[in-house]
Amino acid sequence: MAMSKKQIDSYKKRLLDKKKSVAEAYNKNKNYGRLTEDEGTQDLADKASSAYTKEFLYSLSNTDREVLQKVDEALQRIAKGRYGTCVECGEGIEKKRLEAVPWASHCVTCQEKIEKGLL
């Protein structure tokens, strides 16, 4: 499944846009976390809500880091001319899958095996 330079450039732009939006969200969350730390007098309910929010933002940032890593790996595959090919079996990744998840590194079949713990 050979892709045209135009298609590759389109995916590259989407990957770079995703990287930028995740970085912006991360910085916004980091700043929000700092603001909640600076709130001096809070009642118990506010402290619980603040703790929950911080925990949520922390878990979100773990997901963000994972997405950023996958986006960077996809950009490396573009640079090496391997984008759109499953890293496991070498088959082409379906266009619909790349449209939905441009940083996908596995075809649907291999991804399902990974999720079942078979790979």
Coordinates of N, CA and C in Angstrom, one line a residue:
M1 N 0.8 -1.2 0.0 CA 0.0 0.0 0.0 C 0.9 1.2 0.0
A2 N 1.3 1.6 -1.2 CA 2.2 2.8 -1.3 C 1.3 4.1 -1.2
M3 N 1.8 5.0 -0.4 CA 1.1 6.3 -0.3 C 1.8 7.4 -1.1
S4 N 1.0 8.3 -1.6 CA 1.6 9.4 -2.3 C 2.3 10.4 -1.3
K5 N 3.2 11.2 -1.8 CA 3.8 12.2 -0.9 C 2.8 13.1 -0.3
K6 N 1.7 13.4 -1.1 CA 0.7 14.3 -0.6 C -0.1 13.7 0.6
Q7 N -0.3 12.4 0.5 CA -1.0 11.6 1.6 C -0.1 11.6 2.8
I8 N 1.2 11.3 2.6 CA 2.1 11.3 3.7 C 2.2 12.7 4.4
D9 N 2.3 13.7 3.6 CA 2.4 15.1 4.1 C 1.1 15.4 4.9
S10 N 0.0 14.9 4.5 CA -1.3 15.2 5.2 C -1.3 14.5 6.5
Y11 N -0.8 13.2 6.6 CA -0.7 12.5 7.9 C 0.3 13.2 8.8
K12 N 1.4 13.7 8.2 CA 2.5 14.3 9.0 C 2.0 15.6 9.6
K13 N 1.2 16.4 8.8 CA 0.6 17.6 9.4 C -0.4 17.3 10.5
R14 N -1.2 16.2 10.4 CA -2.1 15.8 11.4 C -1.4 15.4 12.7
L15 N -0.3 14.7 12.5 CA 0.6 14.2 13.6 C 1.2 15.4 14.3
L16 N 1.7 16.4 13.6 CA 2.3 17.5 14.2 C 1.3 18.4 14.9
D17 N 0.1 18.5 14.3 CA -1.0 19.2 15.0 C -1.4 18.5 16.3
K18 N -1.5 17.2 16.3 CA -1.8 16.5 17.5 C -0.7 16.7 18.6
K19 N 0.5 16.6 18.1 CA 1.6 16.8 19.1 C 1.5 18.2 19.7
K20 N 1.2 19.2 18.9 CA 1.0 20.6 19.4 C -0.1 20.7 20.4
S21 N -1.3 20.1 20.0 CA -2.4 20.2 20.9 C -2.2 19.5 22.2
V22 N -1.6 18.3 22.2 CA -1.3 17.6 23.4 C -0.3 18.4 24.3
A23 N 0.7 19.0 23.7 CA 1.6 19.8 24.5 C 0.9 21.0 25.1
E24 N 0.0 21.7 24.3 CA -0.7 22.8 24.9 C -1.6 22.4 26.0
A25 N -2.3 21.2 25.9 CA -3.2 20.7 26.9 C -2.3 20.4 28.2
Y26 N -1.1 19.8 28.0 CA -0.3 19.4 29.1 C 0.1 20.7 29.9
N27 N 0.6 21.7 29.1 CA 1.0 23.0 29.8 C -0.2 23.6 30.5
K28 N -1.4 23.6 29.9 CA -2.6 24.1 30.6 C -2.8 23.4 31.9
N29 N -2.8 22.0 31.8 CA -3.0 21.2 33.0 C -2.0 21.5 34.1
K30 N -0.7 21.6 33.6 CA 0.4 21.9 34.6 C 0.1 23.2 35.3
N31 N -0.3 24.2 34.6 CA -0.5 25.5 35.2 C -1.7 25.4 36.1
Y32 N -2.8 24.7 35.7 CA -3.9 24.5 36.6 C -3.6 23.8 37.9
G33 N -2.7 22.8 37.8 CA -2.2 22.1 39.0 C -1.5 23.1 39.9
R34 N -0.7 24.0 39.4 CA 0.0 25.0 40.2 C -1.0 25.9 40.9
L35 N -2.0 26.3 40.2 CA -3.0 27.2 40.7 C -3.8 26.6 41.9
T36 N -4.1 25.3 41.7 CA -4.9 24.6 42.8 C -4.0 24.4 44.1
E37 N -2.7 24.3 43.8 CA -1.7 24.2 45.0 C -1.7 25.5 45.8
D38 N -1.8 26.6 45.1 CA -1.7 27.9 45.7 C -2.9 28.4 46.5
E39 N -4.0 27.6 46.4 CA -5.2 28.0 47.1 C -5.1 27.7 48.6
G40 N -5.0 28.8 49.4 CA -4.7 28.6 50.8 C -5.8 28.0 51.6
T41 N -6.8 28.7 51.9 CA -7.8 28.2 52.8 C -9.0 27.5 52.0
Q42 N -9.1 26.3 52.2 CA -10.1 25.5 51.6 C -10.8 24.6 52.6
D43 N -12.1 24.4 52.4 CA -12.8 23.5 53.3 C -12.5 22.1 52.9
L44 N -12.9 21.1 53.6 CA -12.6 19.7 53.3 C -13.1 19.3 52.0
A45 N -14.4 19.7 51.6 CA -14.9 19.4 50.3 C -14.1 19.9 49.2
D46 N -13.6 21.2 49.3 CA -12.8 21.8 48.3 C -11.5 21.1 48.2
K47 N -10.9 20.7 49.3 CA -9.6 19.9 49.3 C -9.8 18.6 48.6
A48 N -10.9 17.9 48.8 CA -11.2 16.6 48.2 C -11.4 16.8 46.7
S49 N -12.1 17.8 46.3 CA -12.3 18.1 44.9 C -11.0 18.5 44.2
S50 N -10.2 19.3 44.9 CA -8.9 19.6 44.3 C -8.0 18.4 44.2
A51 N -8.0 17.5 45.2 CA -7.2 16.3 45.1 C -7.7 15.4 43.9
Y52 N -9.0 15.3 43.8 CA -9.5 14.5 42.6 C -9.1 15.1 41.3
T53 N -9.2 16.5 41.2 CA -8.8 17.1 40.0 C -7.3 16.9 39.7
K54 N -6.5 17.0 40.7 CA -5.0 16.8 40.5 C -4.8 15.4 40.0
E55 N -5.5 14.4 40.6 CA -5.3 13.0 40.2 C -5.8 12.8 38.8
F56 N -6.9 13.4 38.4 CA -7.4 13.3 37.1 C -6.4 13.9 36.1
L57 N -5.8 15.1 36.4 CA -4.9 15.7 35.5 C -3.6 14.9 35.4
Y58 N -3.2 14.3 36.5 CA -2.0 13.4 36.5 C -2.2 12.2 35.6
S59 N -3.4 11.6 35.7 CA -3.7 10.4 34.8 C -3.8 10.9 33.4
L60 N -4.3 12.1 33.1 CA -4.5 12.6 31.8 C -3.1 12.8 31.2
S61 N -2.2 13.3 32.0 CA -0.8 13.6 31.5 C -0.1 12.3 31.2
N62 N -0.4 11.2 31.9 CA 0.2 9.9 31.5 C -0.3 9.5 30.1
T63 N -1.6 9.7 29.9 CA -2.1 9.4 28.6 C -1.5 10.3 27.5
D64 N -1.4 11.6 27.9 CA -0.8 12.5 26.9 C 0.6 12.1 26.6
R65 N 1.4 11.7 27.6 CA 2.8 11.3 27.3 C 2.8 10.1 26.4
E66 N 1.9 9.2 26.6 CA 1.8 8.0 25.8 C 1.5 8.4 24.3
V67 N 0.5 9.3 24.2 CA 0.1 9.7 22.8 C 1.3 10.4 22.2
L68 N 2.0 11.3 22.9 CA 3.1 12.0 22.4 C 4.2 11.1 21.9
Q69 N 4.4 10.0 22.7 CA 5.4 9.0 22.3 C 5.0 8.3 21.0
K70 N 3.7 8.0 20.9 CA 3.3 7.3 19.7 C 3.3 8.2 18.5
V71 N 3.0 9.5 18.7 CA 3.1 10.5 17.6 C 4.5 10.6 17.1
D72 N 5.5 10.7 18.1 CA 6.9 10.8 17.7 C 7.3 9.6 16.9
E73 N 6.9 8.4 17.4 CA 7.3 7.2 16.7 C 6.7 7.2 15.3
A74 N 5.5 7.6 15.1 CA 4.9 7.7 13.7 C 5.7 8.7 12.9
L75 N 6.1 9.8 13.4 CA 6.9 10.8 12.7 C 8.2 10.2 12.3
Q76 N 8.8 9.3 13.1 CA 10.1 8.6 12.8 C 9.8 7.6 11.7
R77 N 8.7 6.9 11.7 CA 8.4 6.0 10.6 C 8.2 6.7 9.3
I78 N 7.6 8.0 9.3 CA 7.5 8.8 8.1 C 8.9 9.1 7.6
A79 N 9.8 9.5 8.5 CA 11.1 9.9 8.1 C 11.9 8.7 7.5
K80 N 11.6 7.5 8.0 CA 12.3 6.3 7.5 C 11.5 5.6 6.3
G81 N 10.4 6.2 5.9 CA 9.7 5.7 4.8 C 8.9 4.4 5.1
R82 N 8.6 4.2 6.4 CA 7.9 3.0 6.8 C 6.4 3.3 7.4
Y83 N 6.0 4.6 7.2 CA 4.7 4.9 7.7 C 3.6 4.2 7.0
G84 N 2.6 3.7 7.7 CA 1.4 3.1 7.1 C 1.6 1.6 7.0
T85 N 2.7 1.1 7.6 CA 3.0 -0.4 7.5 C 3.0 -0.9 9.0
C86 N 2.4 -2.0 9.2 CA 2.3 -2.6 10.6 C 3.8 -2.9 11.0
V87 N 4.1 -2.5 12.2 CA 5.5 -2.8 12.7 C 5.6 -4.3 13.1
E88 N 4.5 -5.0 13.3 CA 4.5 -6.4 13.7 C 4.6 -7.3 12.5
C89 N 3.7 -7.2 11.6 CA 3.6 -8.2 10.5 C 4.0 -7.6 9.1
G90 N 4.2 -6.3 9.0 CA 4.7 -5.7 7.8 C 3.6 -5.4 6.7
E91 N 2.3 -5.8 7.1 CA 1.2 -5.5 6.2 C 0.9 -4.0 6.2
G92 N 0.2 -3.5 5.2 CA -0.3 -2.1 5.2 C -1.4 -1.9 6.3
I93 N -1.3 -0.8 6.9 CA -2.4 -0.4 7.9 C -3.5 0.2 7.1
E94 N -4.7 -0.2 7.4 CA -5.9 0.3 6.6 C -6.0 1.8 6.7
K95 N -6.4 2.4 5.6 CA -6.5 3.9 5.5 C -7.5 4.4 6.5
K96 N -8.7 3.7 6.7 CA -9.6 4.1 7.7 C -9.0 4.2 9.1
R97 N -8.2 3.2 9.4 CA -7.5 3.2 10.7 C -6.6 4.4 10.9
L98 N -5.8 4.6 9.8 CA -4.9 5.8 9.9 C -5.6 7.1 9.9
E99 N -6.8 7.2 9.3 CA -7.6 8.4 9.4 C -8.1 8.6 10.8
A100 N -8.5 7.5 11.5 CA -9.0 7.6 12.9 C -7.8 7.8 13.9
V101 N -6.7 7.1 13.7 CA -5.6 7.1 14.6 C -4.3 7.2 13.8
P102 N -3.9 8.5 13.4 CA -2.8 8.6 12.5 C -1.5 8.1 13.1
W103 N -1.4 7.9 14.4 CA -0.2 7.4 15.0 C -0.2 5.8 15.2
A104 N -1.2 5.2 14.6 CA -1.3 3.7 14.7 C -0.1 3.1 14.1
S105 N 0.4 2.1 14.9 CA 1.7 1.4 14.5 C 1.4 0.0 14.1
H106 N 0.1 -0.5 14.3 CA -0.2 -1.9 14.0 C -1.5 -1.9 13.2
C107 N -1.6 -2.9 12.3 CA -2.9 -3.2 11.6 C -3.9 -3.7 12.6
V108 N -5.2 -3.7 12.2 CA -6.2 -4.0 13.2 C -6.0 -5.5 13.7
T109 N -5.6 -6.4 12.9 CA -5.4 -7.8 13.3 C -4.4 -7.9 14.4
C110 N -3.2 -7.2 14.2 CA -2.2 -7.3 15.2 C -2.5 -6.5 16.4
Q111 N -3.3 -5.4 16.3 CA -3.7 -4.6 17.4 C -4.6 -5.4 18.3
E112 N -5.5 -6.2 17.7 CA -6.5 -7.1 18.4 C -5.7 -8.1 19.2
K113 N -4.6 -8.7 18.6 CA -3.8 -9.7 19.2 C -3.1 -9.1 20.4
I114 N -2.6 -7.8 20.3 CA -2.0 -7.2 21.4 C -2.9 -7.0 22.6
E115 N -4.2 -6.5 22.2 CA -5.2 -6.3 23.3 C -5.6 -7.6 24.0
K116 N -5.5 -8.7 23.3 CA -5.8 -10.0 23.9 C -4.6 -10.6 24.6
G117 N -3.5 -10.0 24.5 CA -2.2 -10.5 25.2 C -1.6 -11.5 24.4
L118 N -1.8 -11.6 23.1 CA -1.3 -12.7 22.3 C 0.0 -12.2 21.6
L119 N 0.3 -11.0 21.6 CA 1.6 -10.4 21.0 C 2.4 -9.7 22.1

